[in-house]
């Protein structure tokens, strides 16, 4: 309906007169009639009308002061604001807000308003200051200092600066302020110069297959930099294109105001297993001006994935599987195959296998091959043909994710596996293993230690067993190949380097008569008991002493024995056959293993040989005689000289032994 009549004149016939209205709900006809396109109470409080010809232009501000219930003429409803509604005092500077559309075309500068001061003193001038004049961005606005006409020097961008706060004052010829400053507001009127843009992509949504009609998938929202209080930024959404367009070209709907994308097809059509492609791409368009044809548009792509739910149970490809395995072997023996129509990338497809019968000894295990979804059945404990040559397992398959309520596991989700165990010629087994005996060392050659016993696990085959020595490090043993009797071929020695911690280890073989023959290995541990078969020995065997020593102690002797207690210490130390006239040496016990050799008088510089006899505590005891070489040295001026002068000196006992040896050799 026509709500008012606008009158504009450029004094040159109004050629090419053009009107612009800030609200899309109004328009101005060529005759100046303002027409409301909808109920005016829903428009807002203010709108602007811009009239322009090639010779002049002007702006009118219309203020809504009432709604549909207001009575009176249209002149009472709309007021044209070309002067400030604020009362002015007499002789004050009169300013009105200046309204400038953004993005105006050349030429510039353009007059956009005027400041009035009718009582301005003669010779005074107007001065304009503020952001856009003498503050950055500088030089946008000017004022004619004589007429008060305000002009703009270039086009404006509301999205950069929406309003400018300027100040007007009058000054004298010396620049002194006479009146003001008075605020002057410049309002940049929005033009629809910004397209909607989608700034938050990529847009990816998911919806479960079989979802009810009207299920919300995702929300698409765009941004428009224009004035949000105008239709320039009022957006509406629609779906421009859907790819693929099967099974329906309209699988989804978008709320034009909110941007919510929802499903519009029945749950039966939203079946991932029957869809040509479970991924849809939608071209979403956002249009400003509330979706009118004159609005600007922006587009974005929404990707919607139809997610799988577990609505198909896994099924074995056949009811029975066959497998063979050699007894004693372990590892995978068969792969069980299944089919599942669900998405292979989800737990609705991945299989989980369970042995539900036929595995009391836990000899079998089954695991899922993560790449193929097959069930890998393995033997983890070796099977024995002689115990059971056949095994039958019942296997169940399920999914990692639970099935939806209206789907269940059927008979095809179980399968039977028949396993045949192949007989293998197994090696004989010694019992016990290891075999252990205890004997004294030094037992006579040919002594029987034990008779070994090996049995053949192949109880269903008649086979004979022969024995042989496999490892006998010292070469002490022999085994009868028929009956397995083990006897000695040499003297057993506990002190041998082949004996460790009194235990000698030997290995024997038992070989059956199969084709090919099989071999078993048995271990024999012989614990050797000690006998006193090693004489003790002394250390050290060389000593030095000074010829003028005041302390006549010569050396502390120690003794050791390879045997074990009680065939070792306490040891008895003696000087062997020392005669009375030659008693210059003395030996004294220190403890069970050591004794002190000392002189009874000083001796001349020479080398002396003293026979030391040491006896262990075995029964019977063993004795060893060792020559202790003693060097009597010259020790003068801190120098030690042990070079003997002349022939070595012997004790009387040593001379006697030498004489007896000489007589015996005659």
C-alpha atoms as one frame of an Amber mdcrd trajectory, in Angstrom:
protein
   0.000   0.000   0.000   1.078   3.611  -0.587   2.081   5.159   2.760   3.479
   8.548   1.716   4.494  10.770  -1.168   8.060  12.008  -1.464   8.781  15.311
  -3.205  12.257  15.914  -4.659  13.395  18.577  -7.131  16.821  19.273  -8.646
  15.475  22.458 -10.253  16.273  21.007 -13.688  13.345  18.749 -14.313  14.399
  15.695 -12.220  15.769  13.939 -15.300  16.875  10.359 -14.560  15.636  10.569
 -10.970  16.506   7.410  -8.953  15.391   6.438  -5.444  17.115   4.018  -3.021
  15.404   2.748   0.150  17.387   1.251   3.065  14.717  -1.428   3.669  13.717
  -4.042   1.096  10.178  -3.920   2.489   9.609  -0.507   0.890  10.015   0.897
  -2.571   9.583   4.336  -4.180   7.721   4.617  -7.448   8.743   7.055 -10.165
   6.059   9.494  -9.029   7.626   9.645  -5.523   5.022   7.464  -3.792   6.491
   5.387  -0.938   4.969   1.896  -0.968   5.090  -0.600   1.938   5.531  -4.180
   0.718   4.506  -5.660   4.073   3.027  -4.627   7.430   4.942  -1.536   8.493
   4.897  -2.483  12.177   7.416  -5.268  11.408   9.907  -3.067   9.617  11.764
  -1.275  12.406  12.040   2.241  13.699  13.938   4.075  10.962  14.524   3.929
   7.209  16.361   6.172   4.737  15.431   7.250   1.219  18.173   8.471  -1.115
  17.132  10.492  -4.184  19.671  11.177  -6.945  19.813  12.789 -10.411  22.853
  13.714 -12.491  22.499  17.279 -11.105  21.627  16.815  -7.407  20.987  14.281
  -4.655  19.462  14.307  -1.183  18.668  11.965   1.737  15.479  11.705   3.799
  15.232   9.931   7.155  11.819   8.455   7.988  11.058   7.765  11.664   8.239
   5.359  12.588   6.442   6.816  15.565   3.533   4.388  15.759   2.187   1.039
  14.674  -1.047  -0.218  13.240  -3.021   0.993  16.258  -1.985   4.632  15.815
  -4.807   6.830  14.522  -4.296   9.884  12.333  -2.970  10.887   9.000   0.153
   9.467   7.359   1.886  12.751   8.059   1.647  11.894  11.772   3.153   8.480
  11.254   6.180   9.425   9.097   8.296  12.505   9.681  11.023  13.664   7.334
  14.127  14.440   9.342  16.140  17.041   7.498  16.743  19.053  10.669  17.759
  17.864  14.114  14.839  16.898  16.380  16.769  18.265  19.343  15.655  21.771
  20.331  18.287  24.383  19.637  18.980  27.514  21.577  18.890  30.812  19.756
  22.074  31.704  17.876  23.520  28.119  18.299  25.179  26.184  15.469  22.466
  24.010  13.889  23.629  20.555  12.697  21.769  17.451  11.599  23.210  13.941
  11.248  24.615  13.402   7.794  23.635  10.145   6.070  25.948   8.959   3.285
  25.499   5.709   1.320  28.671   3.682   1.047  30.289   2.961  -2.309  29.178
   6.184  -4.057  30.441   6.747  -7.568  32.559   9.590  -8.959  32.786  12.548
  -9.153  34.170  13.709  -5.808  33.996  15.781  -3.682  30.242  15.597  -3.122
  28.198  17.855  -0.891  26.500  15.700   1.740  25.125  18.201   4.241  25.240
  21.695   5.655  25.855  23.398   8.977  23.788  26.515   9.717  24.565  29.451
  12.010  22.432  32.420  10.944  23.755  34.623  13.727  27.396  33.996  12.916
  29.457  37.201  13.272  30.697  38.744  10.075  34.147  37.543   9.113  33.886
  34.322  11.176  34.405  30.939   9.583  33.407  27.336  10.091  35.989  24.771
  11.142  35.522  20.951  11.030  37.615  18.540  13.136  37.640  14.908  14.168
  38.361  11.436  12.838  38.117  11.654   9.049  39.171  15.285   8.946  42.352
  16.103  10.832  42.663  12.665  12.430  43.307   9.375  10.654  41.920   8.595
   8.228  42.516  12.211   7.307  40.952  14.227   4.512  37.721  12.308   4.040
  35.465  15.240   4.958  35.694  18.988   4.292  33.629  22.016   5.246  33.237
  25.218   3.297  34.426  27.685   5.880  32.086  30.373   4.585  28.891  28.462
   3.705  29.067  25.521   6.120  28.597  23.023   3.305  30.063  19.599   4.255
  31.472  17.410   1.461  33.003  13.940   1.196  36.159  13.449  -0.890  35.971
   9.737  -1.687  33.695   6.736  -1.420  33.118   5.186   2.018  33.049   1.597
   3.256  30.625   0.922   6.092  32.358  -2.363   6.902  35.533  -0.391   7.624
  34.006   2.538   9.544  30.250   2.727  10.111  30.033   6.183  11.767  32.241
   9.243  12.062  32.047  11.613  15.057  32.983  15.097  13.827  32.897  18.479
  15.527  31.895  21.880  14.075  32.841  25.277  15.491  33.021  28.879  14.374
  36.265  30.791  14.660  37.370  34.400  14.163  40.047  35.601  11.772  42.716
  34.719  14.353  41.499  31.152  14.691  39.939  31.696  18.096  36.804  29.663
  18.770  33.667  31.741  18.893  31.095  28.974  19.283  31.211  25.201  19.576
  32.500  22.667  19.067  29.143  21.004  18.278  29.031  17.232  17.519  28.277
  16.249  13.954  27.566  12.550  13.339  28.129  11.092   9.901  26.332   7.766
   9.379  27.417   5.483   6.518  24.369   3.781   5.064  24.936   0.139   4.277
  24.796  -1.124   0.725  24.604  -4.786  -0.117  28.224  -5.041  -1.208  29.362
  -8.150   0.675  28.566 -11.678  -0.316  27.856 -14.317   2.332  30.881 -16.481
   3.000  31.301 -19.830   4.743  34.330 -19.447   6.992  34.341 -22.625   9.082
  34.899 -25.373   6.483  35.487 -28.077   5.635  31.938 -29.083   6.499  31.653
 -32.808   7.207  28.605 -34.399   8.775  27.676 -37.935   9.766  24.318 -39.647
  10.014  23.659 -43.236  11.009  22.053 -45.425   8.367  18.373 -46.106   8.986
  17.957 -42.849  10.927  14.368 -41.527  11.173  13.158 -38.899   8.733  13.997
 -35.446  10.051  17.250 -36.444  11.759  19.577 -33.432  12.023  22.918 -34.093
  10.339  24.810 -30.825  10.743  24.472 -27.036  10.711  25.821 -24.732   7.995
  26.212 -21.055   8.870  27.606 -18.277   6.700  28.833 -14.778   7.547  27.866
 -11.521   5.845  29.900  -8.402   6.595  26.990  -6.048   5.811  24.882  -4.346
   8.455  23.204  -7.078  10.545  20.297  -4.695  11.246  19.361  -4.703   7.571
  18.340  -7.289   5.056  21.753  -6.900   3.479  22.963  -9.438   6.028  19.730
 -11.406   6.435  20.628 -14.842   5.047  18.601 -17.694   3.671  19.974 -21.168
   2.857  19.121 -23.709   0.193  20.614 -26.842  -1.378  21.748 -26.155  -4.926
  22.997 -29.640  -5.834  23.238 -33.172  -4.397  25.817 -35.710  -5.602  25.014
 -38.569  -6.125  21.311 -38.129  -6.781  20.404 -41.750  -5.960  18.203 -43.247
  -4.603  16.506 -39.830  -4.399  17.623 -36.427  -5.692  16.323 -34.918  -2.473
  17.874 -36.945   0.320  18.311 -33.897   2.546  16.666 -30.583   3.398  18.237
 -27.440   4.856  16.369 -25.078   7.161  16.467 -21.795   5.201  16.888 -19.651
   8.315  18.962 -21.789  10.710  21.063 -23.732   8.195  20.299 -27.120   9.789
  20.614 -30.023   7.332  18.165 -32.860   8.046  17.237 -36.139   6.367  13.980
 -36.200   4.397  13.921 -39.772   3.039  12.534 -42.795   4.821  14.900 -44.898
   6.998  14.621 -47.726   4.466  16.246 -45.609   1.747  19.034 -44.582   4.115
  20.558 -48.074   3.967  24.335 -47.980   3.665  24.571 -51.480   2.203  22.215
 -50.662  -0.691  23.454 -47.144  -1.425  25.555 -46.617  -4.518  27.879 -44.447
  -2.473  27.670 -43.865   1.304  29.055 -40.328   0.856  26.988 -37.380  -0.367
  28.215 -33.944  -1.346  25.799 -31.014  -1.142  26.377 -27.571  -2.664  24.898
 -25.219  -0.052  24.003 -21.665  -1.078  23.578 -18.753   1.320  21.777 -15.687
  -0.097  21.370 -12.319   1.601  18.423  -9.927   1.239  16.370 -12.673   2.884
  16.742 -14.825  -0.181  15.360 -12.350  -2.695  16.563 -12.584  -6.254  18.494
  -9.329  -5.850  20.523 -10.794  -2.974  24.178 -11.797  -3.203  25.112 -15.464
  -2.794  27.949 -17.605  -1.466  28.363 -21.360  -1.653  30.143 -24.147   0.209
  30.295 -27.932  -0.038  28.876 -30.099   2.713  30.091 -33.710   2.825  27.698
 -36.109   4.533  28.811 -39.623   5.461  26.239 -42.360   5.963  27.685 -44.211
   8.944  27.313 -47.937   9.313  25.472 -49.622  12.131  25.744 -53.303  12.903
  22.633 -54.486  11.084  24.267 -57.535   9.459  25.642 -60.467  11.420  28.826
 -62.212  10.225  28.311 -65.557   8.508  30.774 -68.391   7.880  31.306 -69.100
   4.196  30.728 -72.801   4.904  29.484 -74.887   7.781  32.486 -77.236   8.062
  36.240 -76.706   7.756  38.956 -79.398   7.567  42.512 -79.230   8.945  45.464
 -81.599   9.402  48.418 -81.206  11.753  51.401 -83.348  12.628  51.639 -84.428
  16.220  54.097 -82.319  18.162  53.683 -79.314  15.836  52.308 -75.878  16.792
  51.086 -72.892  14.743  48.203 -71.907  12.462  46.460 -74.901  10.901  43.474
 -73.321   9.092  41.931 -69.894   8.285  38.169 -69.638   8.780  36.439 -67.264
   6.339  33.325 -65.170   7.016  31.150 -62.670   5.163  29.767 -59.429   6.612
  27.991 -56.686   4.644  28.806 -53.942   7.134  31.510 -51.300   6.730  34.979
 -52.939   6.847  36.382 -49.897   8.659  34.133 -50.361  11.702  33.554 -52.700
  14.601  30.290 -53.684  12.912  32.402 -55.658  10.396  35.383 -56.800  12.444
  34.955 -60.395  13.610  35.633 -61.898  17.026  35.965 -65.698  17.150  35.384
 -68.037  20.099  35.937 -71.798  20.504  32.766 -72.888  22.286  33.290 -76.672
  22.290  35.972 -79.342  21.793  38.933 -77.655  23.504  39.053 -78.957  27.104
  42.849 -79.130  27.176  43.200 -75.581  25.773  45.363 -76.977  22.966  43.785
 -74.603  20.410  43.446 -70.828  20.133  41.791 -68.642  17.510  42.644 -65.035
  16.621  41.305 -62.571  14.044  43.404 -61.544  11.057  42.898 -57.761  11.172
  43.427 -57.359   7.419  41.219 -60.166   6.095  38.822 -60.661   9.047  39.581
 -64.413   8.888  39.784 -66.551  11.989  43.294 -68.045  12.366  42.960 -71.357
  14.240  46.249 -72.390  15.880  47.639 -75.318  17.851  49.320 -73.890  20.956
  49.961 -77.151  22.832  51.448 -80.054  20.807  48.959 -82.827  20.034  49.665
 -86.537  20.618  48.523 -88.952  17.942  48.677 -91.851  20.374  46.184 -90.083
  22.689  43.763 -88.800  20.046  44.031 -88.816  16.268  40.945 -86.600  15.705
  39.556 -83.392  17.224  36.295 -81.577  16.499  35.852 -77.905  17.422  32.750
 -75.712  17.349  33.592 -72.078  16.527  31.338 -69.035  16.996  31.842 -65.654
  15.276  30.468 -62.305  16.446  31.184 -58.631  15.749  33.147 -56.311  17.987
  30.110 -54.001  18.124  26.733 -55.296  19.317  24.035 -55.961  16.760  21.081
 -53.605  16.488  18.041 -54.890  18.396  16.165 -56.233  15.369  19.134 -58.358
  14.140  20.427 -61.563  15.770  23.149 -64.151  15.240  21.828 -67.113  13.275
  23.019 -70.697  12.686  25.427 -69.511  10.004  27.420 -67.693  12.689  28.822
 -71.031  13.919  30.992 -73.567  12.100  32.593 -76.957  12.824  36.306 -77.644
  12.334  37.468 -81.270  11.918  41.159 -81.720  12.761  43.155 -84.830  11.817
  46.383 -85.484  13.730  49.114 -87.149  11.639  51.346 -89.738  13.288  55.039
 -88.766  13.411  57.953 -91.022  14.435  58.826 -89.446  17.773  62.164 -89.899
  19.470  62.491 -92.123  22.548  62.155 -90.417  25.915  64.508 -91.072  28.842
  62.969 -91.448  32.254  63.906 -89.859  34.489  65.675 -87.029  32.779  68.116
 -86.017  34.086  69.343 -89.289  35.619  71.414 -88.866  38.789  73.856 -91.199
  40.630  76.393 -90.642  43.416  79.727 -92.474  43.514  83.112 -92.120  45.191
  85.900 -90.944  42.973  88.611 -93.474  42.171  86.189 -96.412  41.983  87.609
 -99.259  40.007  87.440 -99.313  36.233  84.446-101.298  34.956  82.190-100.346
  37.853  78.506-100.247  36.863  76.919 -96.855  37.536  73.291 -97.466  36.426
  71.046 -98.800  33.671  69.279 -96.092  31.686  65.656 -96.446  30.603  64.135
 -94.908  27.477  60.663 -95.589  26.060  59.218 -94.931  22.592  56.116 -92.654
  22.562  54.960 -94.381  19.380  53.130 -97.014  21.352  51.162 -98.143  18.316
  54.372 -99.068  16.485  56.696-101.912  17.438  60.159-100.430  17.488  63.453
-101.339  19.177  65.808 -98.896  20.901  69.625 -98.766  20.842  71.785 -96.637
  23.121  75.038 -94.781  22.539  77.263 -92.222  24.268  76.655 -88.708  22.916
  78.889 -86.528  25.107  81.461 -87.868  27.599  83.993 -85.017  28.051  86.563
 -87.005  30.072  86.044 -90.326  28.250  85.198 -92.181  31.453  81.995 -94.001
  30.474  80.609 -96.768  28.293  76.981 -97.812  27.612  75.650-101.170  26.507
  73.736-100.432  23.254  71.111-103.095  23.963  70.237-102.902  27.652  71.528
 -99.374  28.487  73.950-100.388  31.272  76.521 -97.659  31.964  79.934 -98.584
  33.413  83.316 -96.845  33.823  86.225 -97.133  31.404  88.635 -95.005  33.487
  89.166 -93.789  37.030  86.734 -91.074  38.029  88.494 -88.012  39.442  86.559
 -85.399  41.360  89.432 -82.935  40.895  89.288 -83.231  37.062  88.679 -79.970
  35.119  85.652 -81.719  33.548  83.973 -81.884  36.966  82.086 -78.808  38.193
  81.003 -78.539  41.832  81.697 -82.282  42.234  79.246 -83.133  39.399  80.222
 -84.782  36.107  77.730 -84.435  33.198  77.352 -86.903  30.321  74.741 -87.211
  27.538  73.365 -90.422  25.969  71.303 -91.102  22.864  68.373 -93.499  22.457
  67.685 -94.297  18.779  64.556 -96.108  17.624  64.235 -98.381  14.580  61.744
 -96.172  12.706  62.151 -95.038   9.113  63.710 -92.581   9.367  64.924 -93.331
  12.886  64.158 -90.848  15.657  66.531 -89.924  18.445  66.050 -88.923  22.060
  68.675 -87.436  24.379  69.133 -88.139  28.085  71.376 -86.457  30.655  73.369
 -88.292  33.352  74.616 -86.335  36.384  77.277 -88.162  38.445  77.968 -86.673
  41.857  81.535 -87.684  42.900  82.300 -88.088  46.576  85.788 -87.012  47.650
  88.532 -89.414  48.819  91.922 -88.308  50.149  93.871 -88.762  46.926  95.689
 -85.418  46.781  98.683 -84.511  48.987  98.837 -80.947  50.282 101.421 -78.461
  48.936 103.078 -75.377  50.425 103.517 -71.831  49.167 105.734 -69.897  48.713
 108.794 -72.044  47.938 111.354 -69.206  47.932 112.233 -66.737  50.736 114.862
 -64.060  51.541 116.456 -62.957  54.829 119.311 -60.547  55.737 122.545 -62.032
  57.132 122.532 -59.560  60.030 118.783 -59.472  60.626 117.752 -58.825  64.192
 114.358 -60.427  63.537 115.157 -64.004  62.551 111.667 -64.729  61.128 112.128
 -65.972  57.553 108.743 -66.641  55.950 105.095 -67.552  56.655 104.169 -70.725
  54.786 100.634 -71.606  53.673  99.314 -75.005  52.643  96.494 -76.034  50.279
  94.816 -79.282  49.218  92.608 -80.106  46.189  90.504 -82.440  48.296  87.463
 -81.508  50.327  87.075 -81.303  54.062  87.859 -83.395  56.148  90.669 -84.492
  53.810  92.373 -81.103  53.970  93.234 -78.928  57.005  94.286 -78.721  59.733
  97.721 -79.270  58.233 100.836 -80.424  60.090 104.092 -78.607  59.202 107.570
 -80.175  59.960 111.214 -79.738  58.975 112.028 -83.106  57.470 114.740 -85.036
  59.432 116.584 -82.063  60.975 119.455 -83.468  63.129 120.300 -82.006  66.485
 123.819 -80.624  65.639 122.342 -78.743  62.674 119.365 -77.160  64.431 119.444
 -73.637  63.032 115.839 -73.693  61.683 112.553 -73.640  63.482 108.954 -74.015
  62.199 105.967 -72.893  64.315 102.242 -73.406  63.697 100.195 -70.219  63.244
  96.776 -71.754  62.485  95.267 -74.746  60.650  96.677 -73.656  57.281  99.810
 -71.552  58.019 103.185 -71.892  59.817 106.195 -69.620  60.493 109.764 -70.569
  59.462 112.457 -68.764  61.478 116.250 -68.931  62.186 117.791 -69.678  65.522
 120.974 -67.777  64.595 122.335 -65.598  61.829 123.780 -67.359  58.766 126.375
 -66.394  56.235 125.348 -65.073  52.870 124.350 -68.111  50.792 121.443 -70.116
  49.342 119.924 -72.740  51.665 117.492 -75.575  50.898 115.202 -76.632  53.716
 112.900 -79.693  53.210 109.410 -78.917  54.549 106.993 -81.791  55.164 103.236
 -80.997  55.280 100.538 -83.568  56.183  96.740 -83.287  55.741  93.980 -84.576
  58.076  92.646 -87.332  55.776  92.246 -90.952  56.803  94.718 -92.158  55.937
  96.620 -88.860  55.762  98.775 -87.815  52.820 102.174 -86.131  53.140 104.208
 -83.979  50.766 107.861 -82.852  51.127 108.861 -79.646  49.355 112.250 -77.874
  49.270 112.007 -74.335  50.594 114.830 -72.273  48.996 116.030 -69.573  51.389
 118.407 -66.829  50.230 120.527 -65.204  52.947 121.383 -61.756  51.533 123.735
 -58.924  52.387 121.710 -55.905  53.498 123.997 -52.862  53.938 123.417 -49.164
  53.271 119.866 -49.889  52.177 121.140 -52.196  49.444 120.180 -55.861  49.283
 122.592 -58.280  47.602 121.313 -61.824  47.286 124.013 -63.181  44.956 125.288
 -66.292  46.796 129.027 -66.698  47.271 130.209 -70.185  46.503 128.165 -73.383
  46.444 124.786 -73.550  48.118 124.637 -74.618  51.753 122.453 -77.517  52.834
 121.180 -78.413  56.193 122.543 -81.642  57.770 119.337 -83.416  56.839 119.721
 -82.428  53.233 123.338 -83.714  53.246 122.197 -87.001  54.707 119.494 -87.424
  51.999 122.058 -86.637  49.298 124.467 -89.249  50.728 121.778 -91.890  50.844
 120.874 -91.153  47.236 124.518 -91.478  46.209 124.890 -94.839  47.953 121.731
 -96.132  46.368 123.036 -95.305  42.917 126.287 -97.321  43.332
